[in-house]
Amino acid sequence: MSNGPATSLARRRPSIDIVDAKVAVDLATAQTYSENVFLFVPNLIGYSRIILAALSLHYMSYHPKYCTVLYCISCLLDAFDGHAARALGQASKFGAVLDMVTDRCTTTSLLCYLTSAYPDHALFFQFLIALDFSSHYMHMNSSLVTGSKSHKQVDSDVSRLLRAYYNPTTLFIVCAGNELFYISLYLMKWVHTPLSESFGITGYFGTWTWPELMAAVSAPICLYKNIVNLVQLWKASKILVGVDLAERAKAREEEFMRGKKD
């Protein structure tokens, strides 16, 4: 009795399936300076992103210039840690998770502020927070259980949309545009001078402020990003259910084989 899905699942698993938690803690404690994952350059960049994001949050309620500059630098550094990891051979699971957690927490903190700045749209921002976290959490777990080396490696036969999205160039543009939209909404609460006064622009757009124009340009990118989040959530859910079904089929096969031996 053979089972195709269970066999395929086994083929996709890495050579080392499980590492004992105590062994992992001991290895991390005893790591040498030359091979200290905590001190890898990409992870140092990650720590600096956290500090900059924290400073940005500190200024968010009363100093929009400092807040925006610090927030943007923190987001832009996200483009460098991956390059550093590949160039220095310092890619790590810790770094990948640190990067994702920093992204999620930074964006969520800004969205939390927007819920207070736009109370009539608080439910919308809460939905975006829930979607962002659930989508990436499910996707990360589905990547782990299927033995993928990175959550950014998606086969085209799983999802052509996600494979295209995780192209480094596309990922940078979409993530930058998404953050730009949220930053624009934040700045709209502070900037009220129309373009006709600040830049001498006449006509229809002259009545807009520059954050409003920036929000209008980046809104389609934000929409696309959240469509990707929905697709990612659905695909990850299907992968996890598929793993459940394959493992249940494998358990039945093993039970059947034990019954034949008896």
Short mmCIF file of C-alpha atoms in Angstrom, two decimals:
data_model
loop_
_atom_site.label_atom_id
_atom_site.label_comp_id
_atom_site.label_asym_id
_atom_site.label_seq_id
_atom_site.Cartn_x
_atom_site.Cartn_y
_atom_site.Cartn_z
CA MET A 1 0.00 0.00 0.00
CA SER A 2 1.60 3.30 -1.11
CA ASN A 3 0.54 6.87 -0.63
CA GLY A 4 1.67 9.54 -3.10
CA PRO A 5 1.12 12.69 -0.96
CA ALA A 6 2.85 11.19 2.06
CA THR A 7 5.82 10.12 -0.05
CA SER A 8 6.04 13.59 -1.63
CA LEU A 9 5.93 15.19 1.79
CA ALA A 10 8.81 13.04 2.99
CA ARG A 11 10.88 13.96 -0.04
CA ARG A 12 10.50 17.67 0.72
CA ARG A 13 11.66 17.39 4.32
CA PRO A 14 15.28 18.42 5.07
CA SER A 15 17.91 15.91 6.16
CA ILE A 16 17.67 17.10 9.79
CA ASP A 17 13.99 17.19 10.63
CA ILE A 18 14.06 18.03 14.33
CA VAL A 19 16.71 19.60 16.56
CA ASP A 20 16.21 19.15 20.30
CA ALA A 21 15.45 22.50 21.94
CA LYS A 22 17.96 21.94 24.76
CA VAL A 23 20.69 21.07 22.25
CA ALA A 24 19.86 24.21 20.28
CA VAL A 25 20.06 26.39 23.41
CA ASP A 26 23.41 24.86 24.35
CA LEU A 27 24.79 25.45 20.86
CA ALA A 28 23.68 29.09 20.92
CA THR A 29 25.20 29.59 24.38
CA ALA A 30 28.55 28.04 23.41
CA GLN A 31 28.90 29.73 20.01
CA THR A 32 32.26 31.37 19.35
CA TYR A 33 32.80 35.02 18.49
CA SER A 34 33.79 34.16 14.92
CA GLU A 35 30.57 32.19 14.40
CA ASN A 36 28.17 34.16 16.60
CA VAL A 37 24.88 34.34 14.71
CA PHE A 38 23.67 37.15 16.97
CA LEU A 39 26.56 39.28 15.69
CA PHE A 40 26.16 38.54 11.97
CA VAL A 41 26.19 41.78 9.99
CA PRO A 42 22.62 41.32 8.63
CA ASN A 43 21.38 40.83 12.19
CA LEU A 44 23.24 43.93 13.38
CA ILE A 45 21.40 45.81 10.65
CA GLY A 46 18.20 44.29 11.99
CA TYR A 47 18.92 45.57 15.51
CA SER A 48 19.56 49.07 14.14
CA ARG A 49 16.20 48.90 12.36
CA ILE A 50 14.51 48.15 15.67
CA ILE A 51 16.22 51.08 17.39
CA LEU A 52 15.29 53.47 14.58
CA ALA A 53 11.69 52.23 14.57
CA ALA A 54 11.47 52.69 18.34
CA LEU A 55 12.77 56.26 18.05
CA SER A 56 10.28 56.89 15.27
CA LEU A 57 7.43 55.75 17.51
CA HIS A 58 8.72 58.03 20.25
CA TYR A 59 8.35 61.08 17.98
CA MET A 60 5.18 59.92 16.20
CA SER A 61 2.67 61.86 18.29
CA TYR A 62 4.43 65.23 18.27
CA HIS A 63 7.27 65.51 15.74
CA PRO A 64 6.27 64.27 12.25
CA LYS A 65 9.58 65.17 10.57
CA TYR A 66 11.77 63.18 12.93
CA CYS A 67 9.24 60.36 12.97
CA THR A 68 9.03 60.11 9.18
CA VAL A 69 12.78 60.28 8.60
CA LEU A 70 13.55 57.63 11.22
CA TYR A 71 10.72 55.38 10.05
CA CYS A 72 11.81 55.59 6.40
CA ILE A 73 15.46 54.84 7.23
CA SER A 74 14.38 51.82 9.27
CA CYS A 75 12.30 50.54 6.34
CA LEU A 76 15.01 51.23 3.75
CA LEU A 77 17.58 49.27 5.76
CA ASP A 78 15.38 46.25 5.17
CA ALA A 79 16.72 46.21 1.61
CA PHE A 80 20.31 45.88 2.81
CA ASP A 81 20.24 43.03 5.32
CA GLY A 82 19.37 40.47 2.65
CA HIS A 83 22.18 41.66 0.37
CA ALA A 84 24.60 41.55 3.29
CA ALA A 85 23.49 38.03 4.20
CA ARG A 86 24.10 36.73 0.68
CA ALA A 87 27.36 38.63 0.15
CA LEU A 88 28.88 37.55 3.48
CA GLY A 89 27.40 34.06 3.59
CA GLN A 90 25.56 34.98 6.79
CA ALA A 91 22.01 33.95 6.00
CA SER A 92 20.31 32.54 9.10
CA LYS A 93 16.91 31.39 10.29
CA PHE A 94 17.20 33.80 13.21
CA GLY A 95 17.86 36.67 10.79
CA ALA A 96 14.91 35.74 8.58
CA VAL A 97 12.53 35.66 11.54
CA LEU A 98 14.04 38.84 13.04
CA ASP A 99 13.48 40.60 9.72
CA MET A 100 9.86 39.48 9.46
CA VAL A 101 9.04 40.28 13.09
CA THR A 102 10.60 43.76 12.75
CA ASP A 103 8.57 44.44 9.61
CA ARG A 104 5.32 43.28 11.19
CA CYS A 105 5.82 45.17 14.46
CA THR A 106 6.94 48.39 12.77
CA THR A 107 4.01 48.50 10.35
CA THR A 108 1.55 47.48 13.07
CA SER A 109 2.75 50.28 15.35
CA LEU A 110 2.08 52.83 12.61
CA LEU A 111 -1.33 51.31 11.89
CA CYS A 112 -2.17 51.47 15.59
CA TYR A 113 -1.44 55.20 15.50
CA LEU A 114 -3.64 55.56 12.41
CA THR A 115 -6.56 53.94 14.27
CA SER A 116 -6.46 56.86 16.73
CA ALA A 117 -5.81 59.44 14.01
CA TYR A 118 -8.74 58.15 11.93
CA PRO A 119 -11.20 56.71 14.49
CA ASP A 120 -13.96 56.33 11.89
CA HIS A 121 -11.69 53.91 9.99
CA ALA A 122 -10.29 52.10 13.02
CA LEU A 123 -11.93 48.80 12.03
CA PHE A 124 -10.26 48.97 8.60
CA PHE A 125 -6.80 49.44 10.11
CA GLN A 126 -7.45 46.66 12.63
CA PHE A 127 -8.36 44.37 9.74
CA LEU A 128 -5.09 45.22 7.97
CA ILE A 129 -3.12 44.41 11.15
CA ALA A 130 -4.90 41.08 11.59
CA LEU A 131 -4.46 40.16 7.93
CA ASP A 132 -0.77 41.07 7.90
CA PHE A 133 0.06 39.04 11.02
CA SER A 134 -2.08 36.01 10.19
CA SER A 135 -0.87 35.85 6.59
CA HIS A 136 2.81 35.93 7.47
CA TYR A 137 2.48 33.66 10.51
CA MET A 138 0.65 31.00 8.49
CA HIS A 139 3.07 31.38 5.59
CA MET A 140 6.14 31.07 7.83
CA ASN A 141 4.75 27.93 9.46
CA SER A 142 3.80 26.36 6.13
CA SER A 143 7.35 27.02 4.90
CA LEU A 144 8.85 25.37 7.98
CA VAL A 145 6.72 22.23 7.89
CA THR A 146 7.45 21.67 4.19
CA GLY A 147 11.21 22.03 4.69
CA SER A 148 11.68 25.26 2.74
CA LYS A 149 14.99 27.02 3.40
CA SER A 150 13.26 30.42 3.23
CA HIS A 151 9.70 31.70 3.37
CA LYS A 152 10.59 33.75 0.30
CA GLN A 153 11.08 30.62 -1.83
CA VAL A 154 7.70 29.83 -3.38
CA ASP A 155 7.35 27.42 -6.30
CA SER A 156 5.33 28.64 -9.27
CA ASP A 157 3.22 25.48 -9.10
CA VAL A 158 2.13 26.56 -5.60
CA SER A 159 1.37 30.17 -6.54
CA ARG A 160 2.61 32.18 -9.50
CA LEU A 161 1.47 35.37 -7.77
CA LEU A 162 3.52 34.70 -4.63
CA ARG A 163 6.56 33.61 -6.63
CA ALA A 164 6.43 36.89 -8.59
CA TYR A 165 5.85 38.87 -5.39
CA TYR A 166 8.91 37.41 -3.65
CA ASN A 167 11.18 38.45 -6.49
CA PRO A 168 13.63 40.79 -4.68
CA THR A 169 12.90 43.80 -6.91
CA THR A 170 9.14 43.34 -6.81
CA LEU A 171 9.21 42.73 -3.06
CA PHE A 172 11.13 45.96 -2.45
CA ILE A 173 8.83 48.08 -4.65
CA VAL A 174 5.62 46.66 -3.19
CA CYS A 175 6.75 46.87 0.44
CA ALA A 176 8.09 50.41 -0.07
CA GLY A 177 4.86 51.50 -1.76
CA ASN A 178 2.77 49.93 0.98
CA GLU A 179 4.71 51.73 3.73
CA LEU A 180 4.59 54.95 1.72
CA PHE A 181 0.79 54.79 1.71
CA TYR A 182 0.62 54.43 5.50
CA ILE A 183 3.18 57.20 6.00
CA SER A 184 1.14 59.43 3.69
CA LEU A 185 -1.96 58.87 5.80
CA TYR A 186 0.08 59.79 8.88
CA LEU A 187 1.43 62.98 7.28
CA MET A 188 -2.02 64.03 6.06
CA LYS A 189 -2.84 64.78 9.70
CA TRP A 190 0.05 67.23 9.88
CA VAL A 191 0.34 68.83 6.42
CA HIS A 192 -2.55 71.03 5.29
CA THR A 193 -0.89 73.41 2.81
CA PRO A 194 -2.22 72.79 -0.74
CA LEU A 195 0.17 72.21 -3.62
CA SER A 196 -0.92 75.52 -5.16
CA GLU A 197 0.70 77.34 -2.24
CA SER A 198 3.68 75.08 -1.54
CA PHE A 199 4.71 74.32 -5.14
CA GLY A 200 2.65 76.72 -7.25
CA ILE A 201 0.71 73.89 -8.89
CA THR A 202 -2.60 74.97 -10.39
CA GLY A 203 -5.66 73.05 -11.52
CA TYR A 204 -7.33 70.08 -9.88
CA PHE A 205 -4.26 68.83 -8.01
CA GLY A 206 -3.50 72.31 -6.73
CA THR A 207 -6.07 71.86 -3.97
CA TRP A 208 -4.37 68.67 -2.74
CA THR A 209 -1.56 68.49 -0.21
CA TRP A 210 1.59 66.57 -1.13
CA PRO A 211 0.81 63.74 1.34
CA GLU A 212 -2.64 63.36 -0.27
CA LEU A 213 -1.03 63.10 -3.70
CA MET A 214 1.52 60.61 -2.36
CA ALA A 215 -1.31 58.55 -0.83
CA ALA A 216 -3.22 58.50 -4.12
CA VAL A 217 -0.15 57.26 -6.02
CA SER A 218 0.75 54.57 -3.50
CA ALA A 219 -2.81 53.36 -2.74
CA PRO A 220 -2.89 50.82 -5.63
CA ILE A 221 0.38 49.29 -4.36
CA CYS A 222 -1.10 48.99 -0.86
CA LEU A 223 -4.17 47.30 -2.35
CA TYR A 224 -1.97 44.85 -4.27
CA LYS A 225 0.06 44.11 -1.13
CA ASN A 226 -3.04 43.19 0.83
CA ILE A 227 -4.39 41.06 -2.02
CA VAL A 228 -1.08 39.19 -1.86
CA ASN A 229 -1.57 38.82 1.91
CA LEU A 230 -4.99 37.25 1.32
CA VAL A 231 -3.61 34.85 -1.30
CA GLN A 232 -0.67 34.01 0.96
CA LEU A 233 -3.02 33.27 3.87
CA TRP A 234 -5.19 31.01 1.73
CA LYS A 235 -2.28 29.15 0.14
CA ALA A 236 -0.54 28.66 3.49
CA SER A 237 -3.78 27.33 4.97
CA LYS A 238 -4.10 24.83 2.13
CA ILE A 239 -0.47 23.73 2.53
CA LEU A 240 -0.92 23.12 6.26
CA VAL A 241 -4.13 21.18 5.64
CA GLY A 242 -2.34 19.19 2.92
CA VAL A 243 0.46 18.34 5.35
CA ASP A 244 -2.15 17.21 7.88
CA LEU A 245 -3.80 14.96 5.30
CA ALA A 246 -0.46 13.52 4.15
CA GLU A 247 0.63 12.80 7.72
CA ARG A 248 -2.73 11.18 8.52
CA ALA A 249 -2.41 9.04 5.40
CA LYS A 250 1.12 8.05 6.39
CA ALA A 251 -0.08 7.12 9.90
CA ARG A 252 -2.81 4.91 8.40
CA GLU A 253 -0.25 3.29 6.11
CA GLU A 254 2.06 2.54 9.04
CA GLU A 255 -0.85 1.16 11.05
CA PHE A 256 -1.84 -1.03 8.09
CA MET A 257 1.75 -2.34 7.76
CA ARG A 258 1.91 -3.13 11.48
CA GLY A 259 -1.39 -5.01 11.14
CA LYS A 260 0.02 -7.11 8.29
CA LYS A 261 3.08 -8.03 10.35
CA ASP A 262 0.90 -9.08 13.26
#
